[in-house]
Short mmCIF file of C-alpha atoms in Angstrom, two decimals:
data_model
loop_
_atom_site.label_atom_id
_atom_site.label_comp_id
_atom_site.label_asym_id
_atom_site.label_seq_id
_atom_site.Cartn_x
_atom_site.Cartn_y
_atom_site.Cartn_z
CA GLU A 82 -8.79 -8.92 -3.49
CA HIS A 83 -5.61 -7.16 -2.35
CA CYS A 84 -6.71 -3.56 -2.87
CA SER A 85 -10.33 -3.53 -1.76
CA PRO A 86 -9.68 -1.43 1.40
CA THR A 87 -8.08 1.26 -0.78
CA LEU A 88 -10.79 1.05 -3.42
CA ALA A 89 -13.38 1.43 -0.64
CA SER A 90 -11.45 4.43 0.73
CA LEU A 91 -10.82 2.71 4.07
CA LYS A 92 -7.05 2.69 3.62
CA THR A 93 -4.39 4.89 2.02
CA ALA A 94 -2.84 2.20 -0.15
CA ASN A 95 -2.28 -1.47 -0.89
CA LEU A 96 0.23 -3.57 -2.80
CA PHE A 97 -0.13 -6.58 -5.02
CA ASN A 98 2.21 -8.65 -7.13
CA TYR A 99 1.34 -8.99 -10.81
CA THR A 100 2.85 -11.73 -12.95
CA PHE A 101 3.05 -10.90 -16.65
CA CYS A 102 4.18 -12.54 -19.87
CA SER A 103 5.49 -9.45 -21.63
CA GLU A 104 6.28 -5.81 -20.94
CA ASP A 105 3.56 -4.90 -23.46
CA GLU A 106 0.97 -6.92 -21.52
CA LEU A 107 1.99 -5.22 -18.26
CA GLU A 108 1.83 -1.75 -19.80
CA LYS A 109 -1.61 -2.34 -21.36
CA HIS A 110 -3.01 -3.82 -18.14
CA LEU A 111 -1.76 -0.90 -16.03
CA GLU A 112 -3.01 1.68 -18.53
CA GLY A 113 -6.46 0.10 -18.35
CA LEU A 114 -6.41 0.06 -14.55
CA ALA A 115 -5.25 3.68 -14.41
CA ALA A 116 -8.02 4.78 -16.79
CA THR A 117 -10.57 3.11 -14.50
CA LEU A 118 -9.14 4.23 -11.16
CA GLU A 119 -7.81 7.76 -11.71
CA PRO A 120 -11.24 9.38 -12.21
CA LYS A 121 -12.11 8.02 -8.75
CA GLY A 122 -8.99 9.52 -7.10
CA VAL A 123 -6.95 6.32 -7.05
CA SER A 124 -3.48 6.13 -8.60
CA ILE A 125 -1.31 3.18 -9.56
CA THR A 126 2.43 2.76 -10.03
CA ILE A 127 5.09 0.05 -10.16
CA LEU A 128 7.40 0.01 -7.14
CA ARG A 129 9.62 -2.85 -8.26
CA LYS A 130 9.84 -4.95 -11.40
CA LYS A 131 11.62 -8.24 -11.91
CA ALA A 132 11.83 -10.51 -14.94
CA ARG A 133 8.14 -11.48 -15.06
CA SER A 134 6.57 -9.84 -12.04
CA ALA A 135 5.85 -6.34 -10.84
CA LEU A 136 5.01 -5.04 -7.38
CA ILE A 137 2.05 -2.72 -7.98
CA TYR A 138 1.20 0.10 -5.57
CA VAL A 139 -2.41 1.33 -5.58
CA TYR A 140 -2.97 4.51 -3.57
CA ARG A 141 -5.16 7.49 -2.80
CA GLU A 142 -2.88 10.46 -3.43
CA LYS A 143 -4.71 12.88 -1.14
CA LYS A 144 -4.54 10.46 1.81
CA LEU A 145 -0.92 9.64 1.03
CA ARG A 146 0.02 13.33 0.98
CA THR A 147 -1.54 13.77 4.44
CA ASP A 148 0.17 10.64 5.80
CA LEU A 149 3.63 11.53 4.47
CA ASN A 150 3.49 15.10 5.75
CA HIS A 151 2.61 14.14 9.33
CA PRO A 152 5.51 15.36 11.54
CA ASN A 153 6.17 11.85 12.93
CA ALA A 154 6.25 10.34 9.43
CA CYS A 155 8.60 13.09 8.24
CA LYS A 156 11.10 12.13 10.96
CA ILE A 157 11.24 8.51 9.83
CA LEU A 158 11.36 9.46 6.16
CA ARG A 159 14.20 11.96 6.66
CA ARG A 160 16.18 9.31 8.60
CA ASN A 161 15.82 7.07 5.54
CA GLY A 162 17.06 9.66 3.05
CA TYR A 163 13.80 11.27 1.92
CA ALA A 164 14.77 14.91 1.37
CA ASP A 165 11.34 15.76 -0.04
CA THR A 166 8.10 14.25 1.28
CA SER A 167 5.89 15.37 -1.60
CA VAL A 168 4.08 12.37 -3.07
CA ASP A 169 6.03 12.26 -6.34
CA ALA A 170 9.44 12.75 -4.73
CA ALA A 171 8.72 10.29 -1.92
CA LEU A 172 7.52 7.61 -4.35
CA ALA A 173 10.61 8.13 -6.51
CA HIS A 174 12.81 7.67 -3.44
CA LEU A 175 10.80 4.62 -2.32
CA LYS A 176 11.34 3.04 -5.76
CA MET A 177 15.06 3.70 -5.38
CA ARG A 178 14.99 2.07 -1.93
CA PHE A 179 13.30 -1.00 -3.43
CA ALA A 180 15.97 -1.14 -6.13
CA SER A 181 18.70 -1.03 -3.48
CA CYS A 182 17.12 -4.12 -1.85
CA GLY A 183 18.11 -5.97 -4.99
CA GLY A 184 16.09 -9.00 -6.01
CA SER A 185 15.38 -9.97 -2.41
CA LYS A 186 11.94 -10.08 -0.86
CA GLU A 187 13.12 -7.39 1.57
CA PHE A 188 11.00 -4.25 1.82
CA PRO A 189 12.17 -0.83 2.96
CA HIS A 190 10.82 -0.67 6.53
CA GLU A 191 9.21 2.73 6.02
CA ILE A 192 6.80 1.16 3.52
CA GLY A 193 4.19 1.09 6.30
CA LEU A 194 3.96 4.88 6.13
CA PHE A 195 3.04 4.57 2.44
CA LEU A 196 0.38 1.97 3.24
CA GLY A 197 -1.41 3.98 5.90
CA TYR A 198 -0.24 1.90 8.85
CA PRO A 199 -0.29 3.66 12.23
CA PHE A 200 2.91 5.62 12.86
CA GLY A 201 3.53 3.92 16.22
CA ASP A 202 3.43 0.50 14.58
CA VAL A 203 5.83 1.54 11.81
CA LYS A 204 8.18 3.03 14.40
CA GLY A 205 7.85 -0.09 16.58
CA PHE A 206 8.60 -2.37 13.64
CA ILE A 207 11.74 -0.41 12.75
CA GLU A 208 12.99 -0.18 16.34
CA ASN A 209 12.29 -3.86 17.08
CA LYS A 210 13.49 -5.11 13.68
CA GLY A 211 10.12 -6.82 13.20
CA ARG A 212 10.25 -8.73 16.50
CA ASN A 213 8.29 -8.45 19.76
CA CYS A 214 4.98 -7.30 18.26
CA LYS A 215 1.69 -7.59 20.16
CA CYS A 216 -0.11 -9.20 17.21
CA THR A 217 0.09 -9.60 13.45
CA GLY A 218 -2.59 -8.95 10.83
CA CYS A 219 -2.18 -6.71 7.80
CA TRP A 220 0.89 -5.37 9.63
CA LYS A 221 2.76 -6.06 12.87
CA VAL A 222 1.18 -4.21 15.78
CA TYR A 223 3.26 -2.55 18.49
CA CYS A 224 0.81 0.02 19.90
CA ASP A 225 -2.99 -0.11 19.98
CA GLU A 226 -3.76 -3.82 19.55
CA CYS A 227 -7.54 -3.42 20.03
CA GLU A 228 -7.86 -0.75 17.34
CA ALA A 229 -5.58 -2.68 14.99
CA ARG A 230 -7.71 -5.82 15.36
CA ARG A 231 -10.83 -3.75 14.60
CA GLN A 232 -9.12 -2.39 11.47
CA PHE A 233 -8.06 -5.88 10.40
CA GLY A 234 -11.67 -7.00 10.76
CA ARG A 235 -12.94 -4.07 8.69
CA PHE A 236 -10.40 -4.77 5.96
CA GLU A 237 -11.23 -8.49 5.88
CA LYS A 238 -14.98 -7.79 5.72
CA CYS A 239 -14.35 -5.29 2.91
CA ARG A 240 -12.25 -7.85 1.01
CA ALA A 241 -14.94 -10.50 1.33
CA ILE A 242 -17.70 -8.15 0.15
CA TYR A 243 -15.65 -6.77 -2.74
CA CYS A 244 -14.63 -10.26 -3.90
CA ARG A 245 -18.25 -11.43 -3.81
CA LEU A 246 -19.50 -8.36 -5.69
CA TYR A 247 -16.73 -8.70 -8.29
CA ARG A 248 -17.55 -12.41 -8.83
CA GLU A 249 -21.20 -11.36 -9.27
CA GLY A 250 -20.21 -9.00 -12.08
CA ARG A 251 -19.71 -5.63 -10.39
CA THR A 252 -17.10 -3.66 -12.33
CA LEU A 253 -13.93 -2.26 -10.82
CA SER A 254 -15.19 1.22 -11.59
CA ARG A 255 -18.41 0.64 -9.65
CA LEU A 256 -16.50 -0.89 -6.76
CA THR A 257 -14.17 2.10 -6.42
CA VAL A 258 -15.41 4.86 -4.13
CA ALA A 259 -14.85 8.33 -5.59
CA ALA A 260 -12.55 10.66 -3.65
#
């Protein structure tokens, strides 16, 4: 439900919260997901873990590499302490930024760059502290409202189709578009 646009290769990445009973259960579940997704070019990692829940990041590494190395993204990342914008280094720093947020529901504002949001909207969110947006959907929009609404529609249609296909028995592997 939460990651269908990434599985369909429409979006760089998505997040979802996973509630677990034990560390062993979490580890086994993520190992199974990784074994299914990695052959298709999709990676998975934990960004933040609390007592019984984990914030899971599902991403297409190739798309993420391109997004993070865009000159405009690099400016925002450097301002937020990212000395290295390679995927592994940037994700390690992002995890550290989540840890510095403590147990709050606060997210590092640059997270939008990791999710494939338009640069102008990420910049607008940071500069406006989340206020004064043109519209809200998967993210807060500060620039091209028409294009953002089209994207939101594509993502919602994808979610609906993927959920229906999954309920009908389509496997996660079959639903994931190969890179």
